Tab-separated table of C-alpha atoms in Angstrom:
chain	number	residue	atom	x	y	z
A	1	MET	CA	0.002	0.162	-0.434
A	2	TRP	CA	1.429	3.477	-0.825
A	3	PHE	CA	0.874	6.844	0.910
A	4	ASP	CA	1.251	10.467	-0.213
A	5	ASP	CA	2.732	13.180	2.166
A	6	VAL	CA	-0.750	14.442	2.194
A	7	SER	CA	-2.584	11.582	3.348
A	8	LEU	CA	0.184	11.061	5.594
A	9	LYS	CA	0.471	14.257	6.839
A	10	ARG	CA	-3.573	14.287	7.702
A	11	LEU	CA	-2.879	11.525	9.652
A	12	SER	CA	-0.748	12.586	10.882
A	13	VAL	CA	1.150	9.078	11.474
A	14	ILE	CA	4.521	8.251	10.744
A	15	PRO	CA	4.443	4.549	8.689
A	16	SER	CA	7.527	3.260	10.557
A	17	LYS	CA	6.113	3.740	13.534
A	18	ARG	CA	3.119	1.887	15.420
A	19	ALA	CA	0.576	4.002	16.970
A	20	LYS	CA	0.069	2.849	20.322
A	21	PRO	CA	-3.552	3.209	21.396
A	22	GLY	CA	-3.833	6.133	23.659
A	23	TRP	CA	-6.433	9.712	23.348
A	24	GLY	CA	-4.827	11.579	21.066
A	25	ASN	CA	-3.577	9.299	18.748
A	26	ALA	CA	-4.782	9.610	15.259
A	27	SER	CA	-5.318	5.852	14.741
A	28	THR	CA	-7.737	5.655	17.892
A	29	LEU	CA	-9.751	9.182	16.734
A	30	GLN	CA	-10.121	7.512	13.084
A	31	LEU	CA	-11.297	3.877	14.369
A	32	GLY	CA	-13.658	5.674	16.964
A	33	LYS	CA	-14.728	7.844	13.492
A	34	LEU	CA	-14.904	4.181	12.363
A	35	SER	CA	-16.866	2.382	14.603
A	36	ARG	CA	-19.580	5.273	16.023
A	37	ALA	CA	-20.727	4.951	11.680
A	38	THR	CA	-20.058	1.347	11.894
A	39	ARG	CA	-22.884	2.090	15.637
A	40	PHE	CA	-25.238	4.247	13.583
A	41	ASN	CA	-25.711	2.036	10.512
A	42	GLY	CA	-26.590	-0.993	13.626
A	43	PHE	CA	-29.183	1.674	14.703
A	44	ALA	CA	-30.704	2.392	11.930
A	45	LEU	CA	-30.971	-1.841	11.231
A	46	TYR	CA	-32.951	-1.611	14.776
A	47	GLU	CA	-35.175	1.026	13.794
A	48	VAL	CA	-36.176	-0.465	10.652
A	49	LEU	CA	-37.016	-3.553	12.154
A	50	LEU	CA	-38.964	-1.863	15.382
A	51	GLY	CA	-40.622	0.495	12.264
A	52	ILE	CA	-41.988	-2.673	10.591
A	53	THR	CA	-43.022	-4.393	13.662
A	54	ILE	CA	-45.083	-1.392	14.330
A	55	PHE	CA	-46.376	-1.559	10.822
A	56	ALA	CA	-46.961	-4.759	11.319
A	57	LEU	CA	-48.947	-4.510	14.299
A	58	GLY	CA	-51.155	-1.512	12.752
A	59	VAL	CA	-51.743	-3.967	10.191
A	60	ILE	CA	-53.513	-6.683	12.202
A	61	ALA	CA	-55.197	-4.792	14.515
A	62	LEU	CA	-56.546	-3.029	11.204
A	63	GLY	CA	-57.484	-6.167	10.029
A	64	HIS	CA	-59.418	-7.084	13.327
A	65	ALA	CA	-61.306	-3.713	13.231
A	66	VAL	CA	-62.420	-4.213	9.792
A	67	GLU	CA	-63.395	-8.621	10.365
A	68	ASN	CA	-65.388	-6.531	13.857
A	69	CYS	CA	-67.047	-4.061	10.958
A	70	LEU	CA	-67.803	-7.062	9.171
A	71	ASN	CA	-69.781	-8.669	11.857
A	72	ALA	CA	-71.678	-5.311	12.911
A	73	SER	CA	-72.403	-5.447	9.235
A	74	THR	CA	-73.569	-8.822	9.071
A	75	ILE	CA	-75.678	-8.973	12.498
A	76	ASN	CA	-77.794	-5.407	11.685
A	77	ALA	CA	-78.829	-7.281	8.353
A	78	GLU	CA	-79.890	-10.039	10.236
A	79	GLU	CA	-81.776	-8.384	12.427
A	80	GLY	CA	-82.986	-6.160	9.813
A	81	GLY	CA	-84.607	-8.775	8.021
A	82	VAL	CA	-85.999	-10.455	11.566
A	83	ARG	CA	-88.175	-6.830	11.731
A	84	GLN	CA	-89.423	-7.135	8.046
A	85	ILE	CA	-90.531	-10.214	8.601
A	86	LEU	CA	-92.613	-9.419	11.964
A	87	SER	CA	-93.437	-6.229	10.705
A	88	ASN	CA	-95.367	-8.181	7.548
A	89	ARG	CA	-97.049	-10.226	10.024
A	90	MET	CA	-98.040	-7.660	12.037
A	91	ALA	CA	-99.622	-6.400	9.148
A	92	GLU	CA	-101.689	-9.695	7.751
A	93	VAL	CA	-102.950	-9.620	11.188
A	94	GLN	CA	-104.477	-6.183	10.648
A	95	ALA	CA	-105.583	-6.627	7.342
A	96	THR	CA	-107.132	-9.983	7.863
A	97	LYS	CA	-111.224	-10.085	9.120
A	98	GLY	CA	-111.882	-11.922	12.116
A	99	VAL	CA	-110.416	-13.110	15.148
A	100	PRO	CA	-107.098	-13.608	15.083
A	101	GLU	CA	-105.582	-17.013	15.707
A	102	ASP	CA	-104.954	-17.814	20.008
A	103	SER	CA	-102.178	-19.836	18.661
A	104	LYS	CA	-100.009	-19.758	15.517
A	105	GLU	CA	-96.520	-20.945	14.966
A	106	PHE	CA	-94.379	-21.057	11.547
A	107	LYS	CA	-90.881	-21.172	9.981
A	108	ILE	CA	-88.820	-18.824	7.668
A	109	ASP	CA	-85.959	-19.734	5.715
A	110	THR	CA	-83.993	-16.943	4.391
A	111	ASN	CA	-79.954	-16.467	3.653
A	112	TYR	CA	-78.957	-16.344	8.081
A	113	GLY	CA	-81.129	-19.843	8.930
A	114	GLY	CA	-84.179	-20.569	9.513
A	115	ILE	CA	-86.874	-18.192	11.302
A	116	LYS	CA	-89.409	-19.694	13.731
A	117	VAL	CA	-92.293	-16.935	14.154
A	118	VAL	CA	-94.852	-17.706	17.033
A	119	GLN	CA	-98.270	-16.102	16.854
A	120	LYS	CA	-100.302	-15.821	20.243
A	121	ALA	CA	-103.561	-13.882	20.719
A	122	THR	CA	-105.913	-12.704	23.679
A	123	ALA	CA	-108.523	-11.338	24.839
A	124	ALA	CA	-107.184	-7.885	26.022
A	125	GLU	CA	-109.567	-7.350	28.754
A	126	LEU	CA	-109.187	-3.395	28.655
A	127	THR	CA	-111.336	-1.507	30.875
A	128	GLU	CA	-112.736	2.271	30.379
A	129	PRO	CA	-111.846	4.894	33.552
A	130	ASP	CA	-115.828	4.030	34.698
A	131	ASN	CA	-114.641	0.228	34.987
A	132	THR	CA	-116.679	-0.639	31.497
A	133	LEU	CA	-115.242	-3.642	29.584
A	134	LEU	CA	-114.189	-3.208	26.307
A	135	ASN	CA	-114.892	-5.783	24.236
A	136	ASP	CA	-113.454	-7.592	20.800
A	137	ILE	CA	-110.162	-6.208	21.235
A	138	TYR	CA	-107.010	-8.561	21.247
A	139	LEU	CA	-103.624	-8.635	21.871
A	140	VAL	CA	-101.492	-9.900	19.550
A	141	THR	CA	-97.694	-10.925	20.152
A	142	LEU	CA	-95.640	-12.094	17.700
A	143	THR	CA	-91.900	-13.763	18.353
A	144	ALA	CA	-89.102	-14.149	16.170
A	145	GLN	CA	-86.384	-16.980	17.518
A	146	TRP	CA	-83.948	-17.728	15.495
A	147	ARG	CA	-80.233	-18.614	16.400
A	148	GLN	CA	-77.062	-16.300	15.463
A	149	GLY	CA	-73.833	-17.546	15.876
A	150	GLY	CA	-74.832	-20.307	17.351
A	151	ILE	CA	-76.324	-18.045	20.251
A	152	PRO	CA	-80.261	-18.325	20.486
A	153	GLN	CA	-81.950	-15.033	19.686
A	154	SER	CA	-85.677	-14.122	19.650
A	155	LYS	CA	-87.721	-10.202	19.219
A	156	GLN	CA	-91.354	-9.379	19.862
A	157	VAL	CA	-93.964	-7.467	19.055
A	158	LYS	CA	-97.322	-7.012	20.977
A	159	PHE	CA	-99.828	-4.866	19.485
A	160	TYR	CA	-104.003	-4.562	19.949
A	161	VAL	CA	-106.470	-5.326	17.218
A	162	TYR	CA	-109.604	-4.372	17.141
A	163	ARG	CA	-112.629	-7.178	15.699
A	164	PRO	CA	-115.911	-5.942	15.823
A	165	GLY	CA	-118.289	-9.430	16.609
C-alpha cells in the first residue's frame, strides 16, 4: 500500500512507527469515528426493524377492526330481516278479517338460517276509566326466534287488534 505525503500529514502518522493506543492518537480517532459510523448503521437497522414491527402490528389491528365491522354489518342485516318479517306478519294480522288465531307457529327460511315465528292472541280485557270492559280488542304477540352464531336470539312485537263481533 502506498501513501502520499498529503494523506500522511492528514493522519499525522509516521509510517515506520506503530501507533500506540491512547487518547490523542490519530489512529484511535479514526477507529473511534469508524466504530461510531458502524454503530449508527446498526442503529438504523434496529430502527427499520422496529418500524416494520409497529407497521405489522398496525396492519393486524386494522384487520381485526375490519373483521368486527363486517360482523356487525352481518348482524345488523340479519336483525333487519327479522324486523321485516315481524312487520309483514303484523300487517297480515291487521288486514285479515275475523278474530286472530289463538296460537299459530310457522317457520321462514332466510339467507341467515331458519326463523321460527310464534303468534299468540288473547282477549285484551281493557277497561275504561269508569270500569267498563272493552270487548272485541285482542292483544297479539309475535315472537321471532332464531340462532345467531350458535346463540339463540329472539325479538317480540305486541299490538292490539279490534275485531267487532
